[in-house]
Short mmCIF file of C-alpha atoms in Angstrom, two decimals:
data_model
loop_
_atom_site.label_atom_id
_atom_site.label_comp_id
_atom_site.label_asym_id
_atom_site.label_seq_id
_atom_site.Cartn_x
_atom_site.Cartn_y
_atom_site.Cartn_z
CA UNK A 6 45.77 18.89 -32.82
CA UNK A 7 48.46 16.22 -32.62
CA UNK A 8 50.89 15.60 -29.78
CA UNK A 9 53.65 17.69 -31.35
CA UNK A 10 51.33 20.69 -31.43
CA UNK A 11 50.78 20.62 -27.72
CA UNK A 12 52.98 22.38 -25.26
CA UNK A 13 53.91 21.76 -21.68
CA UNK A 14 52.52 23.57 -18.75
CA UNK A 15 53.89 26.04 -16.35
CA UNK A 16 54.31 25.02 -12.81
CA UNK A 17 55.66 26.28 -10.04
CA UNK A 18 57.28 26.83 -7.27
CA UNK A 19 58.21 24.06 -5.10
CA UNK A 20 56.67 23.38 -1.69
CA UNK A 21 56.69 25.55 1.36
CA UNK A 22 58.41 26.63 4.46
CA UNK A 23 58.09 24.70 7.69
CA UNK A 24 57.52 26.42 11.00
CA UNK A 25 58.91 23.71 13.23
CA UNK A 26 60.80 20.57 12.45
CA UNK A 27 57.64 18.62 11.79
CA UNK A 28 54.92 21.18 11.27
CA UNK A 29 54.11 22.73 7.88
CA UNK A 30 53.22 26.35 7.25
CA UNK A 31 50.91 27.90 4.65
CA UNK A 32 54.18 28.65 2.81
CA UNK A 33 54.12 25.13 1.40
CA UNK A 34 50.78 25.90 -0.19
CA UNK A 35 51.82 29.37 -1.33
CA UNK A 36 54.98 28.13 -2.96
CA UNK A 37 53.06 25.34 -4.66
CA UNK A 38 50.64 27.88 -6.12
CA UNK A 39 53.51 29.98 -7.40
CA UNK A 40 55.14 26.92 -8.89
CA UNK A 41 51.93 26.11 -10.72
CA UNK A 42 51.89 29.62 -12.13
CA UNK A 43 55.47 29.49 -13.35
CA UNK A 44 55.05 26.04 -14.90
CA UNK A 45 51.91 27.22 -16.64
CA UNK A 46 53.73 30.20 -18.11
CA UNK A 47 56.65 28.10 -19.36
CA UNK A 48 54.27 25.51 -20.75
CA UNK A 49 52.26 28.21 -22.49
CA UNK A 50 55.39 29.55 -24.18
CA UNK A 51 56.31 26.07 -25.36
CA UNK A 52 52.77 25.50 -26.57
CA UNK A 53 52.81 28.64 -28.70
CA UNK A 54 56.18 27.73 -30.20
CA UNK A 55 54.87 24.32 -31.27
CA UNK A 56 51.29 25.18 -32.24
CA UNK A 57 49.74 26.91 -35.23
CA UNK A 58 46.67 27.82 -33.22
CA UNK A 59 45.82 31.39 -32.42
CA UNK A 60 47.55 32.30 -29.16
CA UNK A 61 45.41 32.42 -26.04
CA UNK A 62 47.10 34.83 -23.65
CA UNK A 63 47.47 33.30 -20.21
CA UNK A 64 46.39 35.09 -17.10
CA UNK A 65 49.25 37.09 -15.60
CA UNK A 66 51.30 35.12 -13.15
CA UNK A 67 52.49 36.92 -10.07
CA UNK A 68 54.31 35.57 -7.04
CA UNK A 69 52.47 35.37 -3.78
CA UNK A 70 53.32 38.56 -1.96
CA UNK A 71 54.78 38.11 1.50
CA UNK A 72 53.23 40.03 4.38
CA UNK A 73 54.24 43.68 4.57
CA UNK A 74 56.38 44.04 7.66
CA UNK A 75 58.38 47.15 8.48
CA UNK A 76 61.86 46.29 9.69
CA UNK A 77 60.80 42.93 11.15
CA UNK A 78 62.72 41.67 14.13
CA UNK A 79 63.65 38.03 14.45
CA UNK A 80 62.31 36.25 17.54
CA UNK A 81 64.55 36.32 20.59
CA UNK A 82 64.16 33.04 22.48
CA UNK A 83 66.12 32.10 25.60
CA UNK A 84 68.91 30.61 23.50
CA UNK A 85 69.13 32.87 20.43
CA UNK A 86 71.92 30.83 18.83
CA UNK A 87 70.16 27.48 18.97
CA UNK A 88 69.24 25.76 15.72
CA UNK A 89 65.53 26.19 16.44
CA UNK A 90 65.96 29.91 17.18
CA UNK A 91 67.83 30.46 13.92
CA UNK A 92 65.19 28.44 12.07
CA UNK A 93 62.40 30.59 13.51
CA UNK A 94 64.37 33.72 12.61
CA UNK A 95 64.63 32.42 9.05
CA UNK A 96 60.86 31.97 8.95
CA UNK A 97 60.36 35.54 10.15
CA UNK A 98 62.67 36.94 7.49
CA UNK A 99 61.11 34.75 4.80
CA UNK A 100 57.60 35.86 5.72
CA UNK A 101 58.77 39.45 5.19
CA UNK A 102 60.43 38.63 1.86
CA UNK A 103 63.91 39.29 3.25
CA UNK A 104 65.51 36.38 1.46
CA UNK A 105 69.24 37.05 2.08
CA UNK A 106 68.61 37.32 5.82
CA UNK A 107 66.47 34.18 5.72
CA UNK A 108 69.22 32.38 3.83
CA UNK A 109 71.79 33.27 6.49
CA UNK A 110 69.50 32.19 9.34
CA UNK A 111 68.67 28.81 7.79
CA UNK A 112 72.33 28.19 7.00
CA UNK A 113 73.20 28.92 10.63
CA UNK A 114 70.46 26.53 11.79
CA UNK A 115 71.98 23.81 9.61
CA UNK A 116 75.46 24.51 10.96
CA UNK A 117 74.11 24.03 14.49
CA UNK A 118 72.04 20.97 13.57
CA UNK A 119 73.17 19.26 10.32
CA UNK A 120 70.10 16.97 10.45
CA UNK A 121 67.52 19.77 10.64
CA UNK A 122 65.39 18.59 7.72
CA UNK A 123 62.99 21.53 7.63
CA UNK A 124 65.86 24.02 7.55
CA UNK A 125 67.15 22.40 4.35
CA UNK A 126 63.64 22.43 2.87
CA UNK A 127 63.10 26.09 3.68
CA UNK A 128 66.58 27.03 2.48
CA UNK A 129 65.60 25.42 -0.82
CA UNK A 130 62.58 27.73 -0.98
CA UNK A 131 64.83 30.73 -0.31
CA UNK A 132 67.24 29.76 -3.08
CA UNK A 133 64.28 29.29 -5.37
CA UNK A 134 63.09 32.81 -4.59
CA UNK A 135 66.62 34.07 -5.26
CA UNK A 136 66.51 32.26 -8.65
CA UNK A 137 69.43 30.01 -7.71
CA UNK A 138 67.74 26.87 -8.97
CA UNK A 139 70.67 24.48 -8.73
CA UNK A 140 71.23 25.41 -5.10
CA UNK A 141 67.50 25.06 -4.44
CA UNK A 142 67.55 21.56 -5.92
CA UNK A 143 70.51 20.53 -3.76
CA UNK A 144 68.71 21.65 -0.59
CA UNK A 145 65.53 19.78 -1.54
CA UNK A 146 67.61 16.69 -2.25
CA UNK A 147 69.23 16.90 1.18
CA UNK A 148 65.84 17.41 2.84
CA UNK A 149 64.54 14.28 1.10
CA UNK A 150 67.59 12.31 2.22
CA UNK A 151 66.72 13.21 5.81
CA UNK A 152 62.99 12.57 5.37
CA UNK A 153 62.14 10.49 2.27
CA UNK A 154 58.43 10.67 3.18
CA UNK A 155 58.07 14.45 2.75
CA UNK A 156 55.66 14.71 -0.19
CA UNK A 157 55.76 18.52 -0.33
CA UNK A 158 59.52 18.61 -0.77
CA UNK A 159 59.34 15.81 -3.32
CA UNK A 160 56.84 17.90 -5.27
CA UNK A 161 58.99 21.01 -4.99
CA UNK A 162 61.97 19.17 -6.43
CA UNK A 163 59.92 17.69 -9.26
CA UNK A 164 58.39 21.06 -10.12
CA UNK A 165 61.86 22.61 -10.10
CA UNK A 166 63.18 19.96 -12.51
CA UNK A 167 60.19 20.62 -14.76
CA UNK A 168 60.80 24.36 -14.80
CA UNK A 169 64.45 23.82 -15.67
CA UNK A 170 63.46 21.40 -18.45
CA UNK A 171 61.11 23.96 -20.01
CA UNK A 172 63.39 27.00 -19.84
CA UNK A 173 64.32 26.48 -23.49
CA UNK A 174 60.88 26.46 -25.11
CA UNK A 175 62.26 25.37 -28.49
CA UNK A 176 63.81 22.17 -27.15
CA UNK A 177 62.84 20.96 -23.67
CA UNK A 178 65.55 19.04 -21.84
CA UNK A 179 64.45 15.40 -22.08
CA UNK A 180 66.69 14.21 -19.26
CA UNK A 181 65.28 16.80 -16.87
CA UNK A 182 61.75 16.01 -18.04
CA UNK A 183 62.24 12.37 -17.11
CA UNK A 184 63.75 13.35 -13.76
CA UNK A 185 60.74 15.59 -13.18
CA UNK A 186 58.33 12.74 -13.94
CA UNK A 187 60.14 10.37 -11.58
CA UNK A 188 60.16 12.94 -8.79
CA UNK A 189 56.54 13.98 -9.30
CA UNK A 190 55.41 10.36 -9.33
CA UNK A 191 57.24 9.94 -6.03
CA UNK A 192 55.43 12.98 -4.62
CA UNK A 193 52.11 11.54 -5.79
CA UNK A 194 52.82 8.26 -4.04
CA UNK A 195 53.96 9.97 -0.84
CA UNK A 196 50.91 12.22 -0.63
CA UNK A 197 48.03 10.91 -2.79
CA UNK A 198 45.81 13.82 -1.73
CA UNK A 199 48.22 16.45 -3.08
CA UNK A 200 46.75 17.77 -6.34
CA UNK A 201 49.65 19.86 -7.66
CA UNK A 202 51.85 16.96 -8.81
CA UNK A 203 49.15 15.88 -11.26
CA UNK A 204 49.15 19.26 -12.99
CA UNK A 205 52.91 19.19 -13.36
CA UNK A 206 52.80 15.55 -14.49
CA UNK A 207 50.32 16.54 -17.18
CA UNK A 208 52.72 19.18 -18.42
CA UNK A 209 55.70 16.82 -18.32
CA UNK A 210 53.93 13.95 -20.06
CA UNK A 211 52.63 16.34 -22.70
CA UNK A 212 56.16 17.58 -23.39
CA UNK A 213 57.24 13.95 -23.71
CA UNK A 214 54.41 13.34 -26.23
CA UNK A 215 52.74 10.83 -23.90
CA UNK A 216 49.22 12.00 -24.64
CA UNK A 217 47.14 9.51 -22.67
CA UNK A 218 49.26 9.90 -19.55
CA UNK A 219 48.94 13.70 -19.82
CA UNK A 220 45.16 13.49 -20.19
CA UNK A 221 44.84 11.24 -17.16
CA UNK A 222 47.02 13.52 -15.04
CA UNK A 223 45.06 16.65 -15.94
CA UNK A 224 41.76 14.87 -15.29
CA UNK A 225 42.87 13.82 -11.82
CA UNK A 226 44.15 17.33 -11.09
CA UNK A 227 40.77 18.84 -11.98
CA UNK A 228 38.94 16.46 -9.65
CA UNK A 229 41.24 17.16 -6.70
CA UNK A 230 42.46 20.75 -6.93
CA UNK A 231 40.73 23.16 -4.58
CA UNK A 232 43.37 25.87 -4.50
CA UNK A 233 42.79 29.60 -4.28
CA UNK A 234 43.96 30.32 -7.82
CA UNK A 235 41.33 29.32 -10.40
CA UNK A 236 43.83 29.92 -13.22
CA UNK A 237 45.44 26.55 -12.59
CA UNK A 238 42.11 24.79 -13.15
CA UNK A 239 41.41 26.91 -16.22
CA UNK A 240 44.80 26.12 -17.72
CA UNK A 241 44.43 22.41 -16.97
CA UNK A 242 41.03 22.37 -18.68
CA UNK A 243 42.38 24.26 -21.68
CA UNK A 244 45.21 21.81 -22.21
CA UNK A 245 42.88 18.89 -21.59
CA UNK A 246 40.54 20.15 -24.32
CA UNK A 247 43.47 20.52 -26.71
CA UNK A 248 44.79 17.04 -25.95
CA UNK A 249 41.39 15.48 -26.61
CA UNK A 250 41.04 17.14 -30.03
#
């Protein structure tokens, strides 16, 4: 199979929510897994449009379900209208999948503290869940302005660019693909131990017909990924096999 016959991969959702200003939550991991699933699905669709091979149905991709909470109540600290209190309320709503309420709480936290980096990052996750991708990107960009060393947010933004680039499976957006590569390379440099950027880089390089770069990225991903979802490894191996043939 030549380069034109290969498709890009799905990805994923961007990184995760942060519990305090400097402490990450499992949400970052959960969102990354979801992003991988979405990228894989988009890449699969592109692959089938470009390839004459018999389709190989991908495993179903489903978002990570938030905890089931009945009418959750936001925490009530001593100062309920402080930025930190609103941020924690946003985390509570987000954990319950109540995205509009989480959006309002994070926005209030930002109003009270315009330099609250984690509130911007988590608001980006909320907009992503609400399928408002442009707004999600703007929040990730602001979070990176405030903390250029946040590898998770850098990955989220790169994965988001990649998803947007692959939305039209017949003709991926080359400008967004290049933006995705730049952002994902930044995430890789910021956090060399983070495996997810390599999967997304493999998809992006494949869509750009840069075969050797795609192979290398998928190989590194397979050596480093230890996530809960084996489908990502299976998809990476499948595309790696196709690229080598």
